[in-house]
mmCIF file of N, CA, C and O in Angstrom:
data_model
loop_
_atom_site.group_PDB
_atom_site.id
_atom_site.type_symbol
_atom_site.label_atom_id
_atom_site.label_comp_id
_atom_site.label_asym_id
_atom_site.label_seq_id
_atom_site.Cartn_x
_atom_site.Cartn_y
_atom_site.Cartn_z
ATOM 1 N N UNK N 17 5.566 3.319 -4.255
ATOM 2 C CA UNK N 17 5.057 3.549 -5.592
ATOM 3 C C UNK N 17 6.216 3.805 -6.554
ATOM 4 O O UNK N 17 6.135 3.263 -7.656
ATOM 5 N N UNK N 18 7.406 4.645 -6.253
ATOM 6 C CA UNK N 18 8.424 4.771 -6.812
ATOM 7 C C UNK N 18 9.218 3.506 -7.423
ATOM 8 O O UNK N 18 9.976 3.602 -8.389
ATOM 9 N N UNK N 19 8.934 2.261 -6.705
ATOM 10 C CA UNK N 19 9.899 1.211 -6.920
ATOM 11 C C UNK N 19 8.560 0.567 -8.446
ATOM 12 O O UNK N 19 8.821 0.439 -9.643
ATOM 13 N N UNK N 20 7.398 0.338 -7.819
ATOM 14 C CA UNK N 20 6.032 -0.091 -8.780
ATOM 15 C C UNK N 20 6.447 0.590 -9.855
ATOM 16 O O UNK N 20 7.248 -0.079 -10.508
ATOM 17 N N UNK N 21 6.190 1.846 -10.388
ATOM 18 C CA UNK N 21 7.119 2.551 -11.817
ATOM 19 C C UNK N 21 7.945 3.137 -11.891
ATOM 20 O O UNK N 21 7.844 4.360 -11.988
ATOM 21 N N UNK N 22 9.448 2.322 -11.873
ATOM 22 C CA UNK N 22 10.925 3.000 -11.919
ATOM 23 C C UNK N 22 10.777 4.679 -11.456
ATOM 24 O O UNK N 22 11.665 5.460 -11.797
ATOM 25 N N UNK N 23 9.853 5.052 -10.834
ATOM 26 C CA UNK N 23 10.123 6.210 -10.449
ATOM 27 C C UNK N 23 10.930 6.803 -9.715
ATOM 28 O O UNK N 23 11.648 6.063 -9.043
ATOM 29 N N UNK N 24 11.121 8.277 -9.561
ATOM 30 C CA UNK N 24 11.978 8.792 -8.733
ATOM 31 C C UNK N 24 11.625 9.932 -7.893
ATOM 32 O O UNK N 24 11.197 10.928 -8.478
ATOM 33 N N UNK N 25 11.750 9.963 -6.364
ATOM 34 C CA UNK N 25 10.964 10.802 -5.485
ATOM 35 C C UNK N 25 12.033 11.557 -5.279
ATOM 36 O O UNK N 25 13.203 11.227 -5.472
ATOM 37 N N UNK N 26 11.562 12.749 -4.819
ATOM 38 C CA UNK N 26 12.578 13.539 -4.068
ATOM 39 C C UNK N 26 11.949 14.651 -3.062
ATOM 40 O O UNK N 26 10.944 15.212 -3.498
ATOM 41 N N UNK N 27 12.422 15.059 -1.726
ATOM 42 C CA UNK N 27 12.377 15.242 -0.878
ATOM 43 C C UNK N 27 11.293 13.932 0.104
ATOM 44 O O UNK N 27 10.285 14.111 0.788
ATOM 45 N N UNK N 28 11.643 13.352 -0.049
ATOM 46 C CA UNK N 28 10.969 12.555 0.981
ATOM 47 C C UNK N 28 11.835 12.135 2.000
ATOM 48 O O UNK N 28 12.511 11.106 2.013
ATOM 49 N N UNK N 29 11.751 13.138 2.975
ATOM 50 C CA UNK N 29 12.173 13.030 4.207
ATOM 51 C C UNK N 29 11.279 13.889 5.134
ATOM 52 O O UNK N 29 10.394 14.726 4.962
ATOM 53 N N UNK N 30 11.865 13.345 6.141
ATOM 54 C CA UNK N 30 10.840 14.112 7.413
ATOM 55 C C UNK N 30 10.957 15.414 7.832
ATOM 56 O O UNK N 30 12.158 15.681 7.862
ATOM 57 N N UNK N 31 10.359 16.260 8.135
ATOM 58 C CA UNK N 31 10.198 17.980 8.010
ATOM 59 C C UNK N 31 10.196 18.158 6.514
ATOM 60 O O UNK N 31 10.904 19.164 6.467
ATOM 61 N N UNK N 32 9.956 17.941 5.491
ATOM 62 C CA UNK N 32 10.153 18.043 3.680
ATOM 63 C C UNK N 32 9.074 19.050 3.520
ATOM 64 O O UNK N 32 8.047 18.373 3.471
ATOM 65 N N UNK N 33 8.780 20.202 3.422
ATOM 66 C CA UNK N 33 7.493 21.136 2.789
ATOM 67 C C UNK N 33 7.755 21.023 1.157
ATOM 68 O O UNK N 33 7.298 21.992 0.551
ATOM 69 N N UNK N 34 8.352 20.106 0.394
ATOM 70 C CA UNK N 34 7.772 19.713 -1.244
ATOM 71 C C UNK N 34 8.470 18.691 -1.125
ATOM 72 O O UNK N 34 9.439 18.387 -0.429
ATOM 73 N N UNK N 35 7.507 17.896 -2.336
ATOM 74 C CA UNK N 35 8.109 17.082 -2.728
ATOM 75 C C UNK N 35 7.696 16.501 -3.870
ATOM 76 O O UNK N 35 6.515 16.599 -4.205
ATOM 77 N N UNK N 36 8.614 15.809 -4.635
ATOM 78 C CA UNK N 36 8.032 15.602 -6.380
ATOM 79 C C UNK N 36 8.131 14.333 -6.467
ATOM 80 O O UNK N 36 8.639 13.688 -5.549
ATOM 81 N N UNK N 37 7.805 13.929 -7.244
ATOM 82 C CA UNK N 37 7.607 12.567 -7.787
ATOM 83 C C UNK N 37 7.930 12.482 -9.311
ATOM 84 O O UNK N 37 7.603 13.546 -9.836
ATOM 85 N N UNK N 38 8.377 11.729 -10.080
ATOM 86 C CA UNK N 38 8.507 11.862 -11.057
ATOM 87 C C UNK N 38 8.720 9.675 -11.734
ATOM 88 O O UNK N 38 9.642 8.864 -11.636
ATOM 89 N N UNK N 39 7.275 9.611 -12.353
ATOM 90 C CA UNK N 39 6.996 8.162 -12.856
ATOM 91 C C UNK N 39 7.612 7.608 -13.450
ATOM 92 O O UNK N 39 8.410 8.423 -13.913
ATOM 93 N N UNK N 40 7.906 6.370 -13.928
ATOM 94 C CA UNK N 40 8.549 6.355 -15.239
ATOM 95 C C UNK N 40 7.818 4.586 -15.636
ATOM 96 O O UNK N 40 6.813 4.557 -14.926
ATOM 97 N N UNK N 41 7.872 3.614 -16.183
ATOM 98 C CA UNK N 41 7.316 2.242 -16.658
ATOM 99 C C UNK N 41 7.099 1.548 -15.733
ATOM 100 O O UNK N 41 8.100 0.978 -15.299
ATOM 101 N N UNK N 42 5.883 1.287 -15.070
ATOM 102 C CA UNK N 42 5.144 0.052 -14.446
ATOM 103 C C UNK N 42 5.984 -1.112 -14.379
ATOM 104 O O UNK N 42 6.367 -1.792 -15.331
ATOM 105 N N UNK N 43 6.199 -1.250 -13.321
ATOM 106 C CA UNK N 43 6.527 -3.047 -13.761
ATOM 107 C C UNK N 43 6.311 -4.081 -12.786
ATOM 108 O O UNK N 43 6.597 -3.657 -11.666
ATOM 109 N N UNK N 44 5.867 -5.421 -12.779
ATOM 110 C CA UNK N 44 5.697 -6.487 -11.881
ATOM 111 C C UNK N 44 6.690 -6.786 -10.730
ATOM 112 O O UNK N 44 7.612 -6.010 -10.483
ATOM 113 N N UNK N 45 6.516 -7.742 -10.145
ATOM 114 C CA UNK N 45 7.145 -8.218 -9.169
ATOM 115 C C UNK N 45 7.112 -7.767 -7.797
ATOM 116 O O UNK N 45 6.527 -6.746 -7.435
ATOM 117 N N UNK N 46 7.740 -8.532 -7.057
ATOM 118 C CA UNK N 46 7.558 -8.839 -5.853
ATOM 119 C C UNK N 46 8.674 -7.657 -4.759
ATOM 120 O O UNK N 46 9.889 -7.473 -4.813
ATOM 121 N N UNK N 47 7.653 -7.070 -3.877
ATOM 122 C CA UNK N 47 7.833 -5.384 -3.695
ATOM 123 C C UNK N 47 7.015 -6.083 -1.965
ATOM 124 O O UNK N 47 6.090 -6.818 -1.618
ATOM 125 N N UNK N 48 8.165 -5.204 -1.319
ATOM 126 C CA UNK N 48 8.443 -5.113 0.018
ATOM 127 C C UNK N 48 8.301 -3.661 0.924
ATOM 128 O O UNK N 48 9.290 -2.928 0.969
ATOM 129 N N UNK N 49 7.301 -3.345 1.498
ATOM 130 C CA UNK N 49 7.288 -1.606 2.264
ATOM 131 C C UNK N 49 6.950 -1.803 3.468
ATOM 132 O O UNK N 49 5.853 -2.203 3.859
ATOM 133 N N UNK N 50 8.116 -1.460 4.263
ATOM 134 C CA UNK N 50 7.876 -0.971 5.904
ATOM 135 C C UNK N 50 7.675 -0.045 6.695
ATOM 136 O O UNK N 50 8.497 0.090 7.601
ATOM 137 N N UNK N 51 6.987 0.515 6.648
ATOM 138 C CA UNK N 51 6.612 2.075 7.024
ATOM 139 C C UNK N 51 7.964 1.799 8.546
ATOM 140 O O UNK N 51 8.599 2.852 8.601
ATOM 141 N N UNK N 52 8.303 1.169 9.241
ATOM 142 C CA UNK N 52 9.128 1.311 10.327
ATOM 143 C C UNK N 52 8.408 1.809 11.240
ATOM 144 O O UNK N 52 9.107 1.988 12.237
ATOM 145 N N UNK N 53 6.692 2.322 11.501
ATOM 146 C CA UNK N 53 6.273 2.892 12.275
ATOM 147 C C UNK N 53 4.613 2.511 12.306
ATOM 148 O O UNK N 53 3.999 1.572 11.800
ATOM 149 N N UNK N 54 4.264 3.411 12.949
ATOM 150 C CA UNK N 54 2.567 2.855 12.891
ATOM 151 C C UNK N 54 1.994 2.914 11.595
ATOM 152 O O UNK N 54 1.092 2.134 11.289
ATOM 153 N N UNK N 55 2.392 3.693 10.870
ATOM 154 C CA UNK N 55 2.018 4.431 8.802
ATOM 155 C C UNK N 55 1.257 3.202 8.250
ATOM 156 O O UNK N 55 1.601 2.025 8.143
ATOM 157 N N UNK N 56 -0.130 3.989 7.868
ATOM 158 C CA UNK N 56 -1.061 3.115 7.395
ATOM 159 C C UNK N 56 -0.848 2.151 6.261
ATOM 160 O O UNK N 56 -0.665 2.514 5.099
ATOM 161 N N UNK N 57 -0.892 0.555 6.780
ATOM 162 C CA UNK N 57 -0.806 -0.212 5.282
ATOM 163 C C UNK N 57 -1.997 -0.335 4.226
ATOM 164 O O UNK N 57 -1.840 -0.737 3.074
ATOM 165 N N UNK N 58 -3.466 0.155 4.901
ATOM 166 C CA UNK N 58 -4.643 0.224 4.210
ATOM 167 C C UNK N 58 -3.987 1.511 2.687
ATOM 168 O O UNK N 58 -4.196 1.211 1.511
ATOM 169 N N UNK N 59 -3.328 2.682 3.037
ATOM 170 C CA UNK N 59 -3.424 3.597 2.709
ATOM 171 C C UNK N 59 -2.352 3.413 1.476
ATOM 172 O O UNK N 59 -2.696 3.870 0.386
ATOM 173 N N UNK N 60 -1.412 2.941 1.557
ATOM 174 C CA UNK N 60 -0.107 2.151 1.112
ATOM 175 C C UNK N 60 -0.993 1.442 0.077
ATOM 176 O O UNK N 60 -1.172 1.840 -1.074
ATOM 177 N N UNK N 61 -1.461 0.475 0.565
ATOM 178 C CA UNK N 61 -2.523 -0.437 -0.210
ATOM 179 C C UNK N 61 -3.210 0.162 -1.539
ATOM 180 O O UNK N 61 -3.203 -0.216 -2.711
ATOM 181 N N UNK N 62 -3.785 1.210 -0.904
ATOM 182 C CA UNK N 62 -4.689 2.131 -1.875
ATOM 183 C C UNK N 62 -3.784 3.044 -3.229
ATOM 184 O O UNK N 62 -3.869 3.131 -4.454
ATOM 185 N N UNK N 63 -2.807 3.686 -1.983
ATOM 186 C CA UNK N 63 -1.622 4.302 -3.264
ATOM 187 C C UNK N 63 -1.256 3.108 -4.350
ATOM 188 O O UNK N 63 -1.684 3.395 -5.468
ATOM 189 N N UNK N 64 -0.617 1.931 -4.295
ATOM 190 C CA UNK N 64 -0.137 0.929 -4.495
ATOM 191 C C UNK N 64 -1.398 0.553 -5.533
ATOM 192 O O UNK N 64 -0.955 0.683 -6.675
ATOM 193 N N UNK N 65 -2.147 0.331 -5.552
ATOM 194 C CA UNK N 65 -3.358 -0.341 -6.462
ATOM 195 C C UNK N 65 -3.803 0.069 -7.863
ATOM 196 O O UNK N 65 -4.358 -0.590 -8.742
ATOM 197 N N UNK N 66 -3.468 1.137 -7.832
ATOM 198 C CA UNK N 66 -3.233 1.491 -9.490
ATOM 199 C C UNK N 66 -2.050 1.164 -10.337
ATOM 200 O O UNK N 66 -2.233 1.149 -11.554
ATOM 201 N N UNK N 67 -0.788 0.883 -9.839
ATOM 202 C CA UNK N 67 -0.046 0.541 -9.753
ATOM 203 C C UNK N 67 0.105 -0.980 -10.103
ATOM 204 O O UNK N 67 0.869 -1.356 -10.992
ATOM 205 N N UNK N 68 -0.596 -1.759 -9.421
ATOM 206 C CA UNK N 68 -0.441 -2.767 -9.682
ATOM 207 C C UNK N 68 -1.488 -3.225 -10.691
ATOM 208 O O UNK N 68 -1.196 -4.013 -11.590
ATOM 209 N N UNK N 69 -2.361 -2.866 -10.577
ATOM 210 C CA UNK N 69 -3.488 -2.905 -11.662
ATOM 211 C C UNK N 69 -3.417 -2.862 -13.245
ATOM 212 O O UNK N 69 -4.037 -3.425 -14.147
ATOM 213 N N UNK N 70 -2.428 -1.979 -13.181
ATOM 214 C CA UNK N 70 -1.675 -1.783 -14.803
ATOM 215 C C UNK N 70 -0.512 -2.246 -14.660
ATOM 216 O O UNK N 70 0.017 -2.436 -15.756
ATOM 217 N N UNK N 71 0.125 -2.515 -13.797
ATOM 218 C CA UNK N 71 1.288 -3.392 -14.106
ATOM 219 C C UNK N 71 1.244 -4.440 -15.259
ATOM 220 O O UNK N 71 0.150 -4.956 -15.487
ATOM 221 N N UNK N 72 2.777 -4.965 -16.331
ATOM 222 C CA UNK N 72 2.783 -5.555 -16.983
ATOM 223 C C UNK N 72 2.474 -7.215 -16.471
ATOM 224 O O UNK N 72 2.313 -8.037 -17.373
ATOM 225 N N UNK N 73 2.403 -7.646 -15.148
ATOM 226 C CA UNK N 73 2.615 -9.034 -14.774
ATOM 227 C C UNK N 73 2.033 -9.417 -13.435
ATOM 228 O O UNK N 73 1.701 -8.351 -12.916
ATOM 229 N N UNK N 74 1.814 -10.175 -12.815
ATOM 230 C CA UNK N 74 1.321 -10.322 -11.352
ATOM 231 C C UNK N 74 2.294 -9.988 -10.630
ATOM 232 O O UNK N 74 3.423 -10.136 -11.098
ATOM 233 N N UNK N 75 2.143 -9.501 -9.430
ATOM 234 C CA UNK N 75 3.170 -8.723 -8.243
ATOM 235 C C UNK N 75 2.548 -9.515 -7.256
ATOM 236 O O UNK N 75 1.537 -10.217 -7.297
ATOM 237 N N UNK N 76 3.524 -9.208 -6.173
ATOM 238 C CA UNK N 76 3.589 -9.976 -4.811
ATOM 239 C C UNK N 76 4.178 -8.497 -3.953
ATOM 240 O O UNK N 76 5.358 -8.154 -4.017
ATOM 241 N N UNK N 77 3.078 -7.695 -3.132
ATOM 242 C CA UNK N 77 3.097 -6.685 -2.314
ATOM 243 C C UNK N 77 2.890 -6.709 -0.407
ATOM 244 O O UNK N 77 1.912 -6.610 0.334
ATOM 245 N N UNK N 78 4.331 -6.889 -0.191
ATOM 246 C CA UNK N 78 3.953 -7.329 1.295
ATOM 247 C C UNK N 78 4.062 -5.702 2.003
ATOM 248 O O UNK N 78 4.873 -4.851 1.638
ATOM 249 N N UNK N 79 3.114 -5.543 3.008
ATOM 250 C CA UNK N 79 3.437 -4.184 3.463
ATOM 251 C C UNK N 79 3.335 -4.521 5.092
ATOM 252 O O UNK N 79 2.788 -5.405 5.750
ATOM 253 N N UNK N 80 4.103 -3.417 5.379
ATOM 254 C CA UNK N 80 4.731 -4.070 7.460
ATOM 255 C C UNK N 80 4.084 -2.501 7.827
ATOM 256 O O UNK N 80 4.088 -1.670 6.920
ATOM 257 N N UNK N 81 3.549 -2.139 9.136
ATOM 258 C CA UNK N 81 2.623 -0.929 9.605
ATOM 259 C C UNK N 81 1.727 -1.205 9.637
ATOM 260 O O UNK N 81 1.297 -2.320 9.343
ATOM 261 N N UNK N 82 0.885 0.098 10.157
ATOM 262 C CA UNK N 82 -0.263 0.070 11.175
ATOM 263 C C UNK N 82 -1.481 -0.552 10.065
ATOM 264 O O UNK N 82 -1.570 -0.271 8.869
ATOM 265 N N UNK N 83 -2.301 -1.404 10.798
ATOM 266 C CA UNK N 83 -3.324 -1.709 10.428
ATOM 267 C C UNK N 83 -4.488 -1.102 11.098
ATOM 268 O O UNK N 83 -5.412 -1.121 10.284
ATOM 269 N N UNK N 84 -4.748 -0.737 11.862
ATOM 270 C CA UNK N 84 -5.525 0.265 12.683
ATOM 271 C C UNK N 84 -5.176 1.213 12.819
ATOM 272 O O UNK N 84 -4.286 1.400 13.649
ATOM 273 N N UNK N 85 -5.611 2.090 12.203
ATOM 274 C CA UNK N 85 -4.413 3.711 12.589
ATOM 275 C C UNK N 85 -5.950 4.662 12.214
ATOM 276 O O UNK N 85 -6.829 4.527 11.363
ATOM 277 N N UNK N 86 -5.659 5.870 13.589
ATOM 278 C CA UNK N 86 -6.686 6.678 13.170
ATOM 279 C C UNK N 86 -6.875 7.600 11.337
ATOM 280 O O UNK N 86 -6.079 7.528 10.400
ATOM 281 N N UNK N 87 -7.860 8.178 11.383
ATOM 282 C CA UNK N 87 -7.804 8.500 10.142
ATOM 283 C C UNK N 87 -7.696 7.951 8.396
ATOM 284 O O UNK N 87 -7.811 8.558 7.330
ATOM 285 N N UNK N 88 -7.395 6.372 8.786
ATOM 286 C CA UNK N 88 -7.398 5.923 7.802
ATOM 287 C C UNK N 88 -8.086 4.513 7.733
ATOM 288 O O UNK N 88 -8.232 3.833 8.748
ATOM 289 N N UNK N 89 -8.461 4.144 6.607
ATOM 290 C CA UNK N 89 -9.382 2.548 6.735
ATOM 291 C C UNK N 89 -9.106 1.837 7.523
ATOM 292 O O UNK N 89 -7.962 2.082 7.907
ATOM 293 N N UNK N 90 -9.690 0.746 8.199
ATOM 294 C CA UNK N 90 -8.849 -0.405 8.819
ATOM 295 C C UNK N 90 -8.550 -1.159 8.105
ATOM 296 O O UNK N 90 -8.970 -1.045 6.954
ATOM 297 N N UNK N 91 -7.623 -2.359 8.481
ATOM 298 C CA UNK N 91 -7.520 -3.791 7.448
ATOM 299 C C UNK N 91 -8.496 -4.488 7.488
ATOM 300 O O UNK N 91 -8.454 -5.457 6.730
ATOM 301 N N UNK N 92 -9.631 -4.341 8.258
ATOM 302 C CA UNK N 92 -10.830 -5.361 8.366
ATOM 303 C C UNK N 92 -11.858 -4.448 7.102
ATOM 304 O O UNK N 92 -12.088 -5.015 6.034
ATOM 305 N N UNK N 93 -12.385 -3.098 7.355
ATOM 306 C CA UNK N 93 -12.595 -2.497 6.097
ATOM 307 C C UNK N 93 -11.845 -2.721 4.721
ATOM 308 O O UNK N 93 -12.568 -2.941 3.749
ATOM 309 N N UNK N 94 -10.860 -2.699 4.585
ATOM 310 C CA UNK N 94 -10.217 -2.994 3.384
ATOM 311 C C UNK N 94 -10.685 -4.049 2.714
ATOM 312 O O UNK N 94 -11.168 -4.146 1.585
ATOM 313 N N UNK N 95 -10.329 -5.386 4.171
ATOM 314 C CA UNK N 95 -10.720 -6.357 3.484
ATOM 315 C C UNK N 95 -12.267 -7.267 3.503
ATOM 316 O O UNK N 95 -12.667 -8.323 3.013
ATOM 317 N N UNK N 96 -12.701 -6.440 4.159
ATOM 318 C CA UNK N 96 -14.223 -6.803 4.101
ATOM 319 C C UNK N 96 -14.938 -6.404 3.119
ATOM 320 O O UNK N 96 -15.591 -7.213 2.460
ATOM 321 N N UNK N 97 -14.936 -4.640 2.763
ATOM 322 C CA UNK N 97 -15.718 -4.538 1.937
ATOM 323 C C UNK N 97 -14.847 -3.715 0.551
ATOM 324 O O UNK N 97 -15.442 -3.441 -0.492
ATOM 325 N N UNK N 98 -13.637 -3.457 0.733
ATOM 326 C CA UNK N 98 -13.171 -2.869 -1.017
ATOM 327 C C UNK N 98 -12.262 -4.042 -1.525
ATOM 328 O O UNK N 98 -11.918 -4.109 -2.705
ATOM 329 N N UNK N 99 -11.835 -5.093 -0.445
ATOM 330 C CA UNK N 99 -11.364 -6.270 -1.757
ATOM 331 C C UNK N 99 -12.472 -6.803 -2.463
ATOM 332 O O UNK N 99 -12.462 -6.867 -3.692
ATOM 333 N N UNK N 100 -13.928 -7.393 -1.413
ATOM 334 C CA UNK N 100 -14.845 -8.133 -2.375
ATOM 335 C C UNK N 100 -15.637 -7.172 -3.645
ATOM 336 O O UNK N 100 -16.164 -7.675 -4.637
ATOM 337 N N UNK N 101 -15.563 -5.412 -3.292
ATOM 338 C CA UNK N 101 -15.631 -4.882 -4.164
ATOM 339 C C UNK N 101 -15.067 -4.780 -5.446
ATOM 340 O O UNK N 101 -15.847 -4.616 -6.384
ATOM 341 N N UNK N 102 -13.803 -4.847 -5.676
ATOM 342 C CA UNK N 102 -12.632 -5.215 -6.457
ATOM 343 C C UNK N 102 -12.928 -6.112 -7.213
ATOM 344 O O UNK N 102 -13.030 -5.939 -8.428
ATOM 345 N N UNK N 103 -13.198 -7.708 -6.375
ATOM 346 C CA UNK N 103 -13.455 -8.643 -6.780
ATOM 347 C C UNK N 103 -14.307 -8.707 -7.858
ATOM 348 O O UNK N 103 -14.089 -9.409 -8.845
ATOM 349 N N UNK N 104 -15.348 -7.945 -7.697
ATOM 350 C CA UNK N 104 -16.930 -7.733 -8.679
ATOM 351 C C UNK N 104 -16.618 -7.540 -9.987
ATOM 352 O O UNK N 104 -17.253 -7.988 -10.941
ATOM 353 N N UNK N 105 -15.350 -6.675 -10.041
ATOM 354 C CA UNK N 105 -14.771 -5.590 -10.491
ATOM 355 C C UNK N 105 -13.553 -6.569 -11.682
ATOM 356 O O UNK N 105 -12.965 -6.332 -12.737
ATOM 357 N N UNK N 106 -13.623 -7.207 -11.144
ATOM 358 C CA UNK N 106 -12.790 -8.428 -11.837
ATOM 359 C C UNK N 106 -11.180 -8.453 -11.447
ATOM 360 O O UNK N 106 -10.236 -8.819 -12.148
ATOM 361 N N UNK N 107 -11.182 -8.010 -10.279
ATOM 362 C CA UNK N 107 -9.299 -7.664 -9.773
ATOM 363 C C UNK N 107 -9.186 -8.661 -8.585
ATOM 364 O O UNK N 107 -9.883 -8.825 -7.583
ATOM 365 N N UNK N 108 -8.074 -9.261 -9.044
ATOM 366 C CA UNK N 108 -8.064 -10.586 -8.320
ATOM 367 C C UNK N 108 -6.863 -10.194 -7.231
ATOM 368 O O UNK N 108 -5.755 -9.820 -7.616
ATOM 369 N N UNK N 109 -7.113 -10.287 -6.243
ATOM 370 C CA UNK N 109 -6.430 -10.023 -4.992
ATOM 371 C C UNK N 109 -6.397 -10.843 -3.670
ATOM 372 O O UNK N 109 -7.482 -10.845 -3.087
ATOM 373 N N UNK N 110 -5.066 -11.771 -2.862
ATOM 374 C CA UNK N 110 -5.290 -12.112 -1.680
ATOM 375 C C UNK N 110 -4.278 -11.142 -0.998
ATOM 376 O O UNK N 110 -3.276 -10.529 -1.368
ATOM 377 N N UNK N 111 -5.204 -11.314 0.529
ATOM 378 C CA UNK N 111 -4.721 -10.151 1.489
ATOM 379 C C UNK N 111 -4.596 -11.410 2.425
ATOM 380 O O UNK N 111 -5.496 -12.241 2.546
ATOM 381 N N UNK N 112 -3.297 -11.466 3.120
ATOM 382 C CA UNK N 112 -3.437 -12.249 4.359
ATOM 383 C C UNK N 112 -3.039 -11.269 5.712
ATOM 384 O O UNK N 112 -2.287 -10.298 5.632
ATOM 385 N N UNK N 113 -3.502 -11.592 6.587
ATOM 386 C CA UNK N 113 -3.141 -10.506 8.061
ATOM 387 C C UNK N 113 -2.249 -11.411 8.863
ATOM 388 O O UNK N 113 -2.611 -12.408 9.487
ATOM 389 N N UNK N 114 -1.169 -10.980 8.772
ATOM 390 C CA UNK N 114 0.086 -11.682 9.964
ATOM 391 C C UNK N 114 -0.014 -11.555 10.989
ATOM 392 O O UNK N 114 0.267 -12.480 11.751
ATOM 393 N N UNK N 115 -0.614 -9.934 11.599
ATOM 394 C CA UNK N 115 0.010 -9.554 13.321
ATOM 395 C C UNK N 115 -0.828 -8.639 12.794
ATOM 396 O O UNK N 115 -0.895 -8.585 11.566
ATOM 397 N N UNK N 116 -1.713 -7.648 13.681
ATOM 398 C CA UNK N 116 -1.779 -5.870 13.724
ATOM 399 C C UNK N 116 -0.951 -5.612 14.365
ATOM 400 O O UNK N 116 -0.358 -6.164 15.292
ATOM 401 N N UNK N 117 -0.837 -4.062 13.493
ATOM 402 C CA UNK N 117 0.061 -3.222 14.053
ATOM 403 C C UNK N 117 -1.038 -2.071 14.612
ATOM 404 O O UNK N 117 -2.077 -1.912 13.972
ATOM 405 N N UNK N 118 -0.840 -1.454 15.548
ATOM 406 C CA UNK N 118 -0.996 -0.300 16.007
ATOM 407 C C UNK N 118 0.028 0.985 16.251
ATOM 408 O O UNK N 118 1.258 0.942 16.221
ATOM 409 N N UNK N 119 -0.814 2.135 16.498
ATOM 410 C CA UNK N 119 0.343 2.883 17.368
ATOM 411 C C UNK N 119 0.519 2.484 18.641
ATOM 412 O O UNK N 119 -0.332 2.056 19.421
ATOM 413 N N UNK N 120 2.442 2.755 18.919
ATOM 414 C CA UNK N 120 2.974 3.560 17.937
ATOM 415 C C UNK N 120 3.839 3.026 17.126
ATOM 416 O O UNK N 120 4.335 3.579 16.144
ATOM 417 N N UNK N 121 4.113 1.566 17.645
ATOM 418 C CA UNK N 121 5.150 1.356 16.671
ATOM 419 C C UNK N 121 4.912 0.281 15.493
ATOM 420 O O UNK N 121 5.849 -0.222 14.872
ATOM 421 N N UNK N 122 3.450 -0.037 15.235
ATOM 422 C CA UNK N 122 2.835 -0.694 14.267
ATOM 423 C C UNK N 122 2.956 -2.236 13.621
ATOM 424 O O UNK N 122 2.224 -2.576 12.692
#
């Protein structure tokens, strides 16, 4: 989300008890996230969607991680029933599925 509006995070690292965020201008283009681990891409997806929604231009959002991961949507939910929701909605979106990932290493 940081890269989506020139933002700037801080403490985001692992063991981190705060961490801030701080936004700054939306902008388009073509944006790359690998969780490196099982880390939900449904969830990524969801953070990510406001984001792109107000963006100034069309984006191209590839995300690498778990597509099945407990606790969070699947990619078959995602894309079964909140893209064609979207769709209704007038937000034009393709999702393609390369590989699932699972745990643990996604």
């Amino acid at each position: 989300v940081a890269d989506l509006c020139h933002g700037h995070l801080e403490g985001a690292k692992l063991g981190s008890e705060e961490v801030c965020f701080h936004p700054g201008a939306l902008r388009a283009g073509t944006f790359c996230v690998d969780t490196g681990t099982a880390g939900s891409i449904t969830l990524l997806h969801q953070i990510a969607l406001p984001c792109l929604l107000f963006a100034p231009g069309v984006s191209q959002l590839t995300l690498r991680g778990g597509t099945n991961v407990e606790f969070a949507p699947s990619i078959d939910s995602t894309r079964l029933v909140l893209q064609p929701l979207l769709s209704r909605m007038g937000v034009e979106q393709t999702m393609n599925v390369e590989r699932r990932g699972f745990f643990p290493k996604g």
